[in-house]
Short mmCIF file of C-alpha atoms in Angstrom, two decimals:
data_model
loop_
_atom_site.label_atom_id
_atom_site.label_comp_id
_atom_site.label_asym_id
_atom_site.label_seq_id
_atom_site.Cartn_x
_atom_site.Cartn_y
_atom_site.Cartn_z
CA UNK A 16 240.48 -58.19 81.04
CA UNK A 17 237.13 -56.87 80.51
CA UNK A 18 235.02 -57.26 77.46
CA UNK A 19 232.10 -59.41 76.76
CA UNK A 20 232.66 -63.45 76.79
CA UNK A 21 230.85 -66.34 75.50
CA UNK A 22 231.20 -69.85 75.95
CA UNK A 23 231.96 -72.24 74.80
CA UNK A 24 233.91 -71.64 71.70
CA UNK A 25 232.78 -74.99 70.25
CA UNK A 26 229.38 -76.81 71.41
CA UNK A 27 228.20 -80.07 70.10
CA UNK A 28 224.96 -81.33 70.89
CA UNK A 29 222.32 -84.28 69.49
CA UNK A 30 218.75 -83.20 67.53
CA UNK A 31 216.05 -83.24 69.91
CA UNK A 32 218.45 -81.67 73.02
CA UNK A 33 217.76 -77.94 74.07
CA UNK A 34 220.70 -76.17 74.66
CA UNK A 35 222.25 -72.67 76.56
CA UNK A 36 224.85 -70.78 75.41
CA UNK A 37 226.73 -68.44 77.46
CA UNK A 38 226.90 -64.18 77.33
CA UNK A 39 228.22 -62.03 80.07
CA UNK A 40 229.93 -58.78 79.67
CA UNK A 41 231.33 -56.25 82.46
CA UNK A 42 231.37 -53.37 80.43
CA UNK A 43 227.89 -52.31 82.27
CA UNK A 44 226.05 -51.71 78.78
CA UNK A 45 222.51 -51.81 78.94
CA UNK A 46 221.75 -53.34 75.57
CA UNK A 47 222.73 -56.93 74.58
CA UNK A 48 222.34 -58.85 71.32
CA UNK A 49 222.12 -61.65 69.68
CA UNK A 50 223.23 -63.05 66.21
CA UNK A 51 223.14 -66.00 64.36
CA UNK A 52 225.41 -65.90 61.57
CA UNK A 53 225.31 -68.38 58.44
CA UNK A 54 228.00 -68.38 55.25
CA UNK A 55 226.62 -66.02 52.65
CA UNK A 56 223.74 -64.38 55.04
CA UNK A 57 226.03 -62.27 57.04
CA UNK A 58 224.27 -61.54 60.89
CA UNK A 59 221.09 -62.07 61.69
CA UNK A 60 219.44 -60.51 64.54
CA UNK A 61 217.50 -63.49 67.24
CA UNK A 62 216.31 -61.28 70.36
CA UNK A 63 217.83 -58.33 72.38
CA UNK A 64 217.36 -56.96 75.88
CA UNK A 65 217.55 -53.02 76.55
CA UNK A 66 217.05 -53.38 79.62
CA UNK A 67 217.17 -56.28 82.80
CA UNK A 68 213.69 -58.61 82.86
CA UNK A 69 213.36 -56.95 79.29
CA UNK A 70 213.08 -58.19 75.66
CA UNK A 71 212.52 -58.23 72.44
CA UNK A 72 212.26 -60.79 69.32
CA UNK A 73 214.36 -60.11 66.46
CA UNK A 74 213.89 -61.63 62.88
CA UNK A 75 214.96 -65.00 63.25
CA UNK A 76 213.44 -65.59 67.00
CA UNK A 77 211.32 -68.60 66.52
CA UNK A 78 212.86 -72.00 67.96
CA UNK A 79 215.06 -69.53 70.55
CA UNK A 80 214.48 -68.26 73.89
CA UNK A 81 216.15 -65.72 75.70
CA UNK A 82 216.85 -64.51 79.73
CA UNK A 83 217.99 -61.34 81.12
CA UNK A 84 217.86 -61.26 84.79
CA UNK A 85 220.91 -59.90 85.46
CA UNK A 86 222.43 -57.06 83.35
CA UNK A 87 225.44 -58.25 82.54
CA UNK A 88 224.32 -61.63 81.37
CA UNK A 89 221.92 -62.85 78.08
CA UNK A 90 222.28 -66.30 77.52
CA UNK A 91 220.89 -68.15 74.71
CA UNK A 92 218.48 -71.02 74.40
CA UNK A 93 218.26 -73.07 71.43
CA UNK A 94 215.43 -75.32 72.09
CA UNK A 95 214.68 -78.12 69.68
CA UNK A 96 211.77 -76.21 67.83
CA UNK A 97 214.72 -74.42 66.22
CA UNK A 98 214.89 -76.20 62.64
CA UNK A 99 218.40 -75.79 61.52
CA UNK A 100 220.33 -74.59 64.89
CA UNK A 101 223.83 -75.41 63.70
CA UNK A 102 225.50 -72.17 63.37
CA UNK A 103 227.83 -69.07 64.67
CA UNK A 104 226.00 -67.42 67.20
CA UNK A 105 227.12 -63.81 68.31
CA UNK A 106 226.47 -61.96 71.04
CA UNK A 107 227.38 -57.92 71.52
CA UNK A 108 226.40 -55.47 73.80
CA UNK A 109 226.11 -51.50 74.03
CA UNK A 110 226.05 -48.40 75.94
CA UNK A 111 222.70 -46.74 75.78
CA UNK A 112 224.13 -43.68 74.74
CA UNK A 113 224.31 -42.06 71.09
CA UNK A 114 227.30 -43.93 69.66
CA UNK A 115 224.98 -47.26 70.02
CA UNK A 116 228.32 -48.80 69.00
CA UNK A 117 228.29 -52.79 69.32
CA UNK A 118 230.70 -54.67 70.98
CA UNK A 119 231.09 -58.48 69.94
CA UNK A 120 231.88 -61.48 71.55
CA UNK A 121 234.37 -64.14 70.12
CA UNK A 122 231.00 -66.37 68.95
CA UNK A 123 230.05 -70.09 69.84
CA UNK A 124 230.23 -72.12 66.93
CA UNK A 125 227.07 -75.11 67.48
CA UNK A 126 226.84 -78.24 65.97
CA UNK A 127 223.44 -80.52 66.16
CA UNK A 128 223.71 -83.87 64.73
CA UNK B 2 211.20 -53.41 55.79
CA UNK B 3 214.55 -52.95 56.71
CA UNK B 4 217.60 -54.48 54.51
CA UNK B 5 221.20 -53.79 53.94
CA UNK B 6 222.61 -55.23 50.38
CA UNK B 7 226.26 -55.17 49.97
CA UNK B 8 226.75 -56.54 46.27
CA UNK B 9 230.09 -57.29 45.94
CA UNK B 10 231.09 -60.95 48.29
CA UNK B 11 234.46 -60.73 47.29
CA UNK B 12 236.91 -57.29 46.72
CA UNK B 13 240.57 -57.92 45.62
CA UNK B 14 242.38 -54.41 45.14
CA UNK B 15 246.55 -53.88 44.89
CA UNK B 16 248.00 -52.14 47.54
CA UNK B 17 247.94 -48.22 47.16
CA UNK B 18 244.85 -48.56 44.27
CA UNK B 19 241.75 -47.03 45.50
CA UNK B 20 238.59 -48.65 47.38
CA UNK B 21 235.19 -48.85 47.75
CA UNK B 22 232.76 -51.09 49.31
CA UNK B 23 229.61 -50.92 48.38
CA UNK B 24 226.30 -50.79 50.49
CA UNK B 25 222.85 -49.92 49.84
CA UNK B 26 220.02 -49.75 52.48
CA UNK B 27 216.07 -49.65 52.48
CA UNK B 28 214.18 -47.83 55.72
CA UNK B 29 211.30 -45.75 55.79
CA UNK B 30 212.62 -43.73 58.91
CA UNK B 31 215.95 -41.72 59.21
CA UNK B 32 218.97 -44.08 59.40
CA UNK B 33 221.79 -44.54 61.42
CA UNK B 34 224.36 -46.67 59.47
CA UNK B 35 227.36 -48.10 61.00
CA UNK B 36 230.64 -50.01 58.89
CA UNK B 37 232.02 -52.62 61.00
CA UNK B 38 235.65 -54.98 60.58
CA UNK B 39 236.38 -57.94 60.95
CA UNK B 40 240.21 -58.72 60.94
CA UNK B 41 241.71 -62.39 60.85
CA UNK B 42 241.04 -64.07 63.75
CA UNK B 43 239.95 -60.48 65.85
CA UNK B 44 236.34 -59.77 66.51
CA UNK B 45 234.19 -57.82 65.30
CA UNK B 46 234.35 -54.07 65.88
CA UNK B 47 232.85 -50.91 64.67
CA UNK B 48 235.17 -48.81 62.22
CA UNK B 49 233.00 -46.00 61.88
CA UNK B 50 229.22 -44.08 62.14
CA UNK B 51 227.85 -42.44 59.26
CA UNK B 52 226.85 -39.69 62.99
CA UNK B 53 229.86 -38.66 63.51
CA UNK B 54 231.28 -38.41 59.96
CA UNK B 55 235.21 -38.99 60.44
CA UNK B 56 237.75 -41.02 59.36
CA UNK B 57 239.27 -44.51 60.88
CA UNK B 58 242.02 -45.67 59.31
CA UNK B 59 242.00 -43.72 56.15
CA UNK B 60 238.37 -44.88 55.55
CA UNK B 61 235.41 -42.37 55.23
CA UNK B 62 231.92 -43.08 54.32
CA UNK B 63 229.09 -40.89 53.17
CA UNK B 64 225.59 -41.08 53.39
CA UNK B 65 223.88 -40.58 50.51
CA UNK B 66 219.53 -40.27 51.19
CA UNK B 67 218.90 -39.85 47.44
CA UNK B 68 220.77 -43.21 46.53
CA UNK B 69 219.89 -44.73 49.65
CA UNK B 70 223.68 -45.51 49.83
CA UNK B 71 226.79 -45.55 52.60
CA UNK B 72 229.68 -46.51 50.36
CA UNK B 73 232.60 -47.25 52.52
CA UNK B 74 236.20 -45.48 50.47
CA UNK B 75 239.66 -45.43 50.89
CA UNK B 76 241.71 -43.44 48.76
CA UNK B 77 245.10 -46.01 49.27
CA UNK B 78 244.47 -49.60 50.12
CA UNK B 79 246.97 -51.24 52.67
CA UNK B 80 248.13 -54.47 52.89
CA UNK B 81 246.56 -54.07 56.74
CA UNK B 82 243.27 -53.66 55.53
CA UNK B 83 242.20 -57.09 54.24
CA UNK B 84 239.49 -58.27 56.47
CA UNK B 85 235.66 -59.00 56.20
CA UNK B 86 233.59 -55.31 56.10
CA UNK B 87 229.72 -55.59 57.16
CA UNK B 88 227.44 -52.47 57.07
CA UNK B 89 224.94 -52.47 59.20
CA UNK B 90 221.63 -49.91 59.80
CA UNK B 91 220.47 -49.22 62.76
CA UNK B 92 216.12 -48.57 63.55
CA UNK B 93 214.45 -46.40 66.10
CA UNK B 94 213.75 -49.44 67.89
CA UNK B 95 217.44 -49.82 67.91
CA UNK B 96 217.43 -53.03 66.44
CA UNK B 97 220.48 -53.69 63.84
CA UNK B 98 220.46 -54.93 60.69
CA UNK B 99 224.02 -56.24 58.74
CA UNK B 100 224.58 -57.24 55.24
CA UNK B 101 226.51 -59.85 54.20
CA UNK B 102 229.48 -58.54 54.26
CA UNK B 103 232.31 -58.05 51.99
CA UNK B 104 235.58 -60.00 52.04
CA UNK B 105 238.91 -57.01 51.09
CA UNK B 106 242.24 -58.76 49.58
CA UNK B 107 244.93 -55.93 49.31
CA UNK B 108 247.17 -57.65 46.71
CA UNK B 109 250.90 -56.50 47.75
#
């Protein structure tokens, strides 16, 4: 089944911990995303990679770190500088070809207490 | 800076009426605008490119540079068609930008 996966669905974690989540996809798109999405705020962009060993900050980067050493992975730090972390996070990825058409992961729902 | 506003949270239309979301965008360069769906419990996927200007599922959307618009129509709403619709903007520096979406209810 290919298509771009994140895990876990569900991730719980204490204030003060740093935590990963998890993107791969092996639909050999260059581009990957991600998103942070609250109720009533729709998605909001964190960092994206074009390119492997490349990337950039989106709006929302600060309290987030990103890696892309291998192209069909992007996983997601959320370190404890990040202020209100609980949230949907999204990732997508995308052909870097004219139709720049996204492709979306299920989403990791994160929970800090 | 770049923004997408959809207005409306919340859409309830009866099956075979008419739609129209609504979406309005501000960008100082030449935009690419994208509608994408989100059906219960599915992900979400693109329905359609303001580029390549056809129709998915009944649904067309025009871009409109004067009103700085890319309303999202359907001329007979489907029961099929309830599910969360986000517009989104691409940049140059292909970075995307979604608004808040817009929740359809086709009443049957």
């Amino acid at each position: 089944d290919g298509g771009i996966t994140q895990s876990p669905k569900y991730l719980f974690r204490k204030e003060g911990q740093n935590v990963t989540l998890s993107c791969e996809q092996n639909l050999n798109h260059d581009a990957m995303y991600w998103y942070r999405q609250d109720p009533g705020q729709g998605l909001r962009l964190i960092y994206y990679s074009q390119i492997v060993n490349d990337f950039q900050k989106g709006d929302i980067a600060e309290g987030y770190s990103v890696s892309r050493e291998k192209k069909e992975s992007f996983p997601l730090t959320v370190t404890s500088a990040q202020k209100n972390p609980t949230a949907f996070y999204l990732c997508a990825s995308s052909p870097w070809d004219n139709t720049y058409e996204q492709y979306f992961g299920p989403g990791t729902r994160l929970t800090v207490t | 800076a770049q923004r997408v506003t959809q207005p409306e949270k919340l859409l309830s239309v009866f099956k075979g009426a008419p739609v129209e979301l609504k979406c309005n965008y501000s960008y100082s360069g030449s935009p690419e605008l994208f509608w994408y769906v989100q059906y219960s419990r599915q992900r979400l996927q693109l329905l359609l490119r303001h580029i390549s200007r056809e129709s998915i599922k009944g649904f067309t959307a025009d871009l409109n540079k004067g009103e700085t618009s890319f309303h999202l129509k359907k001329p007979f709403a489907q029961e099929e068609d309830s599910a969360m619709y986000y517009c989104a903007l691409r940049n140059t520096g292909n970075q995307f930008y979604f608004g808040t979406g817009t929740s359809l209810t086709v009443i049957p």
